[in-house]
PDB file of C-alpha atoms in Angstrom:
ATOM      1  CA  MET A   1     135.458  47.850-121.218  1.00 41.00           C
ATOM      2  CA  THR A   2     138.639  48.924-119.508  1.00 43.00           C
ATOM      3  CA  ASN A   3     140.223  47.261-116.523  1.00 47.00           C
ATOM      4  CA  LYS A   4     138.576  49.834-114.158  1.00 50.00           C
ATOM      5  CA  GLN A   5     134.952  49.204-115.311  1.00 53.00           C
ATOM      6  CA  ASP A   6     132.818  46.461-113.866  1.00 63.00           C
ATOM      7  CA  PHE A   7     129.872  44.424-115.023  1.00 67.00           C
ATOM      8  CA  ARG A   8     127.340  46.732-113.377  1.00 65.00           C
ATOM      9  CA  SER A   9     128.456  50.138-114.745  1.00 69.00           C
ATOM     10  CA  ALA A  10     126.165  52.028-117.127  1.00 66.00           C
ATOM     11  CA  ASP A  11     128.215  50.731-120.076  1.00 70.00           C
ATOM     12  CA  GLY A  12     129.049  47.401-118.482  1.00 74.00           C
ATOM     13  CA  LEU A  13     128.286  43.971-119.823  1.00 78.00           C
ATOM     14  CA  TYR A  14     125.028  43.512-117.837  1.00 80.00           C
ATOM     15  CA  SER A  15     123.622  46.698-119.413  1.00 81.00           C
ATOM     16  CA  LEU A  16     124.710  45.634-122.855  1.00 79.00           C
ATOM     17  CA  VAL A  17     122.977  42.240-122.544  1.00 81.00           C
ATOM     18  CA  LYS A  18     119.883  43.898-121.035  1.00 83.00           C
ATOM     19  CA  SER A  19     119.690  46.272-124.019  1.00 84.00           C
ATOM     20  CA  ARG A  20     119.765  43.280-126.459  1.00 84.00           C
ATOM     21  CA  TYR A  21     117.218  41.266-124.454  1.00 86.00           C
ATOM     22  CA  PRO A  22     114.942  43.963-122.944  1.00 86.00           C
ATOM     23  CA  ASP A  23     112.093  41.579-122.100  1.00 85.00           C
ATOM     24  CA  ALA A  24     114.243  39.036-120.298  1.00 83.00           C
ATOM     25  CA  PHE A  25     114.610  39.155-116.604  1.00 76.00           C
ATOM     26  CA  PHE A  26     117.977  37.987-115.274  1.00 77.00           C
ATOM     27  CA  THR A  27     120.515  38.989-112.624  1.00 77.00           C
ATOM     28  CA  GLY A  28     124.288  39.045-112.931  1.00 77.00           C
ATOM     29  CA  LYS A  29     124.366  35.819-110.915  1.00 81.00           C
ATOM     30  CA  ASP A  30     121.953  34.267-113.436  1.00 82.00           C
ATOM     31  CA  LEU A  31     124.461  34.853-116.258  1.00 82.00           C
ATOM     32  CA  PHE A  32     126.911  32.464-114.547  1.00 81.00           C
ATOM     33  CA  SER A  33     124.310  29.776-113.747  1.00 84.00           C
ATOM     34  CA  SER A  34     123.967  26.540-115.671  1.00 84.00           C
ATOM     35  CA  GLY A  35     120.172  27.155-115.349  1.00 85.00           C
ATOM     36  CA  LEU A  36     120.541  29.431-118.380  1.00 85.00           C
ATOM     37  CA  PHE A  37     120.828  26.283-120.521  1.00 86.00           C
ATOM     38  CA  SER A  38     117.253  25.246-119.555  1.00 88.00           C
ATOM     39  CA  ASN A  39     115.727  26.881-122.637  1.00 88.00           C
ATOM     40  CA  PRO A  40     116.838  28.362-125.965  1.00 89.00           C
ATOM     41  CA  SER A  41     116.075  32.038-125.135  1.00 87.00           C
ATOM     42  CA  THR A  42     118.135  32.053-121.926  1.00 88.00           C
ATOM     43  CA  THR A  43     120.879  30.071-123.637  1.00 90.00           C
ATOM     44  CA  SER A  44     120.996  32.827-126.225  1.00 91.00           C
ATOM     45  CA  ILE A  45     121.404  35.431-123.443  1.00 90.00           C
ATOM     46  CA  PHE A  46     124.377  33.445-122.059  1.00 90.00           C
ATOM     47  CA  TYR A  47     126.051  33.207-125.474  1.00 92.00           C
ATOM     48  CA  THR A  48     125.707  36.934-126.020  1.00 91.00           C
ATOM     49  CA  PHE A  49     127.064  37.706-122.608  1.00 89.00           C
ATOM     50  CA  ILE A  50     130.024  35.387-122.823  1.00 91.00           C
ATOM     51  CA  ALA A  51     130.976  36.708-126.290  1.00 93.00           C
ATOM     52  CA  GLU A  52     130.943  40.298-124.932  1.00 90.00           C
ATOM     53  CA  LEU A  53     133.013  39.180-122.004  1.00 90.00           C
ATOM     54  CA  TYR A  54     135.468  37.455-124.259  1.00 92.00           C
ATOM     55  CA  LEU A  55     135.886  40.594-126.387  1.00 91.00           C
ATOM     56  CA  SER A  56     136.343  42.743-123.228  1.00 89.00           C
ATOM     57  CA  CYS A  57     139.004  40.347-121.947  1.00 89.00           C
ATOM     58  CA  GLN A  58     140.811  40.505-125.315  1.00 91.00           C
ATOM     59  CA  ALA A  59     140.948  44.303-124.899  1.00 90.00           C
ATOM     60  CA  ALA A  60     142.262  44.119-121.278  1.00 90.00           C
ATOM     61  CA  LYS A  61     145.879  44.947-120.586  1.00 93.00           C
ATOM     62  CA  PRO A  62     148.157  43.174-118.138  1.00 93.00           C
ATOM     63  CA  THR A  63     148.549  44.751-114.661  1.00 94.00           C
ATOM     64  CA  ARG A  64     151.677  45.256-112.647  1.00 95.00           C
ATOM     65  CA  THR A  65     150.917  41.926-110.955  1.00 93.00           C
ATOM     66  CA  HIS A  66     150.928  40.160-114.306  1.00 94.00           C
ATOM     67  CA  HIS A  67     154.316  41.678-115.075  1.00 95.00           C
ATOM     68  CA  LEU A  68     155.648  40.607-111.656  1.00 95.00           C
ATOM     69  CA  ILE A  69     154.475  37.016-112.296  1.00 93.00           C
ATOM     70  CA  GLN A  70     156.151  37.101-115.672  1.00 93.00           C
ATOM     71  CA  LYS A  71     159.345  38.376-114.193  1.00 94.00           C
ATOM     72  CA  LEU A  72     159.373  35.668-111.531  1.00 94.00           C
ATOM     73  CA  GLU A  73     158.819  33.038-114.278  1.00 91.00           C
ATOM     74  CA  SER A  74     161.611  34.429-116.462  1.00 92.00           C
ATOM     75  CA  LYS A  75     164.026  34.320-113.472  1.00 94.00           C
ATOM     76  CA  GLY A  76     163.057  30.718-112.626  1.00 91.00           C
ATOM     77  CA  LYS A  77     161.549  31.788-109.318  1.00 94.00           C
ATOM     78  CA  LEU A  78     157.854  31.054-109.942  1.00 91.00           C
ATOM     79  CA  LEU A  79     156.696  27.719-108.557  1.00 88.00           C
ATOM     80  CA  ARG A  80     153.067  28.136-109.708  1.00 88.00           C
ATOM     81  CA  SER A  81     150.503  30.796-110.325  1.00 90.00           C
ATOM     82  CA  TYR A  82     146.791  30.299-109.634  1.00 90.00           C
ATOM     83  CA  THR A  83     144.188  32.543-111.134  1.00 89.00           C
ATOM     84  CA  GLN A  84     140.415  32.689-110.937  1.00 88.00           C
ATOM     85  CA  ASN A  85     140.315  35.111-113.899  1.00 88.00           C
ATOM     86  CA  VAL A  86     139.214  33.858-117.290  1.00 88.00           C
ATOM     87  CA  ASP A  87     140.891  36.628-119.297  1.00 90.00           C
ATOM     88  CA  GLY A  88     143.976  34.604-120.399  1.00 89.00           C
ATOM     89  CA  LEU A  89     146.330  37.498-119.575  1.00 92.00           C
ATOM     90  CA  GLU A  90     148.901  35.256-118.042  1.00 90.00           C
ATOM     91  CA  ARG A  91     148.940  33.123-121.169  1.00 86.00           C
ATOM     92  CA  ARG A  92     149.186  36.196-123.345  1.00 88.00           C
ATOM     93  CA  MET A  93     152.300  37.185-121.398  1.00 88.00           C
ATOM     94  CA  GLY A  94     153.913  33.807-122.095  1.00 85.00           C
ATOM     95  CA  LEU A  95     152.936  31.907-118.976  1.00 85.00           C
ATOM     96  CA  GLU A  96     151.171  28.914-120.534  1.00 77.00           C
ATOM     97  CA  SER A  97     148.551  27.100-118.495  1.00 77.00           C
ATOM     98  CA  GLY A  98     148.375  23.428-117.811  1.00 66.00           C
ATOM     99  CA  GLY A  99     145.635  21.780-119.732  1.00 58.00           C
ATOM    100  CA  ARG A 100     144.378  23.932-122.621  1.00 55.00           C
ATOM    101  CA  GLY A 101     142.739  20.820-124.032  1.00 53.00           C
ATOM    102  CA  GLN A 102     145.515  18.353-123.229  1.00 55.00           C
ATOM    103  CA  GLY A 103     145.091  17.691-119.476  1.00 56.00           C
ATOM    104  CA  PHE A 104     146.920  19.077-116.499  1.00 56.00           C
ATOM    105  CA  LYS A 105     150.641  18.286-116.258  1.00 60.00           C
ATOM    106  CA  LYS A 106     151.590  18.726-112.574  1.00 64.00           C
ATOM    107  CA  ARG A 107     155.336  19.330-112.780  1.00 68.00           C
ATOM    108  CA  SER A 108     155.541  21.548-115.832  1.00 73.00           C
ATOM    109  CA  THR A 109     152.440  23.647-115.191  1.00 79.00           C
ATOM    110  CA  ARG A 110     153.318  27.166-113.954  1.00 82.00           C
ATOM    111  CA  ASN A 111     149.880  28.712-114.311  1.00 86.00           C
ATOM    112  CA  VAL A 112     146.593  27.179-113.236  1.00 86.00           C
ATOM    113  CA  GLU A 113     143.409  28.801-114.536  1.00 85.00           C
ATOM    114  CA  LEU A 114     140.906  27.686-111.912  1.00 84.00           C
ATOM    115  CA  HIS A 115     137.829  28.561-113.955  1.00 83.00           C
ATOM    116  CA  GLY A 116     139.290  27.903-117.400  1.00 82.00           C
ATOM    117  CA  ASP A 117     139.629  30.650-119.862  1.00 85.00           C
ATOM    118  CA  LEU A 118     137.497  32.282-122.568  1.00 90.00           C
ATOM    119  CA  GLY A 119     140.016  31.442-125.257  1.00 88.00           C
ATOM    120  CA  ARG A 120     138.617  27.924-125.515  1.00 86.00           C
ATOM    121  CA  VAL A 121     135.173  26.693-126.527  1.00 89.00           C
ATOM    122  CA  ARG A 122     133.881  23.232-125.359  1.00 87.00           C
ATOM    123  CA  CYS A 123     131.073  21.244-126.861  1.00 90.00           C
ATOM    124  CA  VAL A 124     128.496  20.425-124.147  1.00 84.00           C
ATOM    125  CA  LEU A 125     127.630  17.133-125.936  1.00 89.00           C
ATOM    126  CA  CYS A 126     130.949  15.509-126.631  1.00 92.00           C
ATOM    127  CA  MET A 127     133.276  17.717-124.482  1.00 90.00           C
ATOM    128  CA  LYS A 128     135.737  18.298-127.311  1.00 91.00           C
ATOM    129  CA  ASP A 129     137.318  21.665-126.976  1.00 87.00           C
ATOM    130  CA  TYR A 130     138.658  24.177-129.471  1.00 90.00           C
ATOM    131  CA  GLU A 131     140.451  27.495-129.649  1.00 89.00           C
ATOM    132  CA  ALA A 132     137.841  30.280-129.753  1.00 91.00           C
ATOM    133  CA  SER A 133     137.598  31.696-133.285  1.00 93.00           C
ATOM    134  CA  LEU A 134     136.358  35.165-134.214  1.00 93.00           C
ATOM    135  CA  GLU A 135     133.692  33.501-136.386  1.00 95.00           C
ATOM    136  CA  TRP A 136     132.336  31.584-133.420  1.00 95.00           C
ATOM    137  CA  VAL A 137     132.519  34.675-131.158  1.00 95.00           C
ATOM    138  CA  GLY A 138     130.455  36.498-133.778  1.00 96.00           C
ATOM    139  CA  MET A 139     127.845  33.745-133.665  1.00 96.00           C
ATOM    140  CA  PHE A 140     127.832  33.846-129.858  1.00 95.00           C
ATOM    141  CA  ARG A 141     127.298  37.619-129.942  1.00 93.00           C
ATOM    142  CA  ASP A 142     124.179  36.986-131.980  1.00 94.00           C
ATOM    143  CA  GLY A 143     122.983  34.486-129.384  1.00 93.00           C
ATOM    144  CA  LEU A 144     123.782  31.431-131.498  1.00 94.00           C
ATOM    145  CA  ALA A 145     126.119  28.482-130.988  1.00 91.00           C
ATOM    146  CA  PRO A 146     128.273  27.031-133.781  1.00 92.00           C
ATOM    147  CA  ASP A 147     127.974  23.347-134.664  1.00 94.00           C
ATOM    148  CA  CYS A 148     130.665  21.207-133.125  1.00 95.00           C
ATOM    149  CA  PRO A 149     133.071  19.994-135.854  1.00 95.00           C
ATOM    150  CA  ALA A 150     133.731  16.705-133.909  1.00 95.00           C
ATOM    151  CA  CYS A 151     129.939  15.980-133.568  1.00 95.00           C
ATOM    152  CA  ILE A 152     129.369  16.778-137.285  1.00 95.00           C
ATOM    153  CA  GLU A 153     132.198  14.428-138.274  1.00 94.00           C
ATOM    154  CA  ARG A 154     130.895  11.697-136.072  1.00 92.00           C
ATOM    155  CA  SER A 155     127.407  12.152-137.421  1.00 89.00           C
ATOM    156  CA  GLU A 156     128.577  12.114-141.021  1.00 89.00           C
ATOM    157  CA  SER A 157     130.680   8.968-140.527  1.00 86.00           C
ATOM    158  CA  ALA A 158     127.823   7.250-138.751  1.00 78.00           C
ATOM    159  CA  GLY A 159     125.457   8.227-141.563  1.00 67.00           C
ATOM    160  CA  SER A 160     127.799   6.811-144.201  1.00 59.00           C
ATOM    161  CA  SER A 161     127.972   3.498-142.377  1.00 54.00           C
ATOM    162  CA  PHE A 162     124.194   3.237-142.645  1.00 51.00           C
ATOM    163  CA  GLY A 163     124.207   3.822-146.405  1.00 48.00           C
ATOM    164  CA  CYS A 164     122.906   7.416-146.153  1.00 44.00           C
TER     165      CYS A 164
END
């Protein structure tokens, strides 16, 4: 997907997900709804969609606006940038976001990703977050979710304390 395509184009993400799940009925709005986590089949649809979106974002190139923001930052003129995009382009251009798993630092944060970014994966059970790995993205593309390393570790240490 290039910067000029959208989700709805013939080769867009919605069409790709529809082709993988031909019997499922969903709208573009549905793909961003927490209701997708109500059953395993719709959860698989979400994982596939989000993996394809991640890969598309990785292929995206910075725009002139991104270069302007970078220039303002390099000259010490940028107070703060706010983005609703989840593509991580600002970060890839050297404008690190507040947070990224460590919490928001008001004074030093120059870029605020209002909706997070697809470069991180968060466990819905323990809320631990990790950098997205290509292995995990591959699992998501197949409609599967990886096991959370923190949950596995906690489970194993709890099991050993019970003599398992």
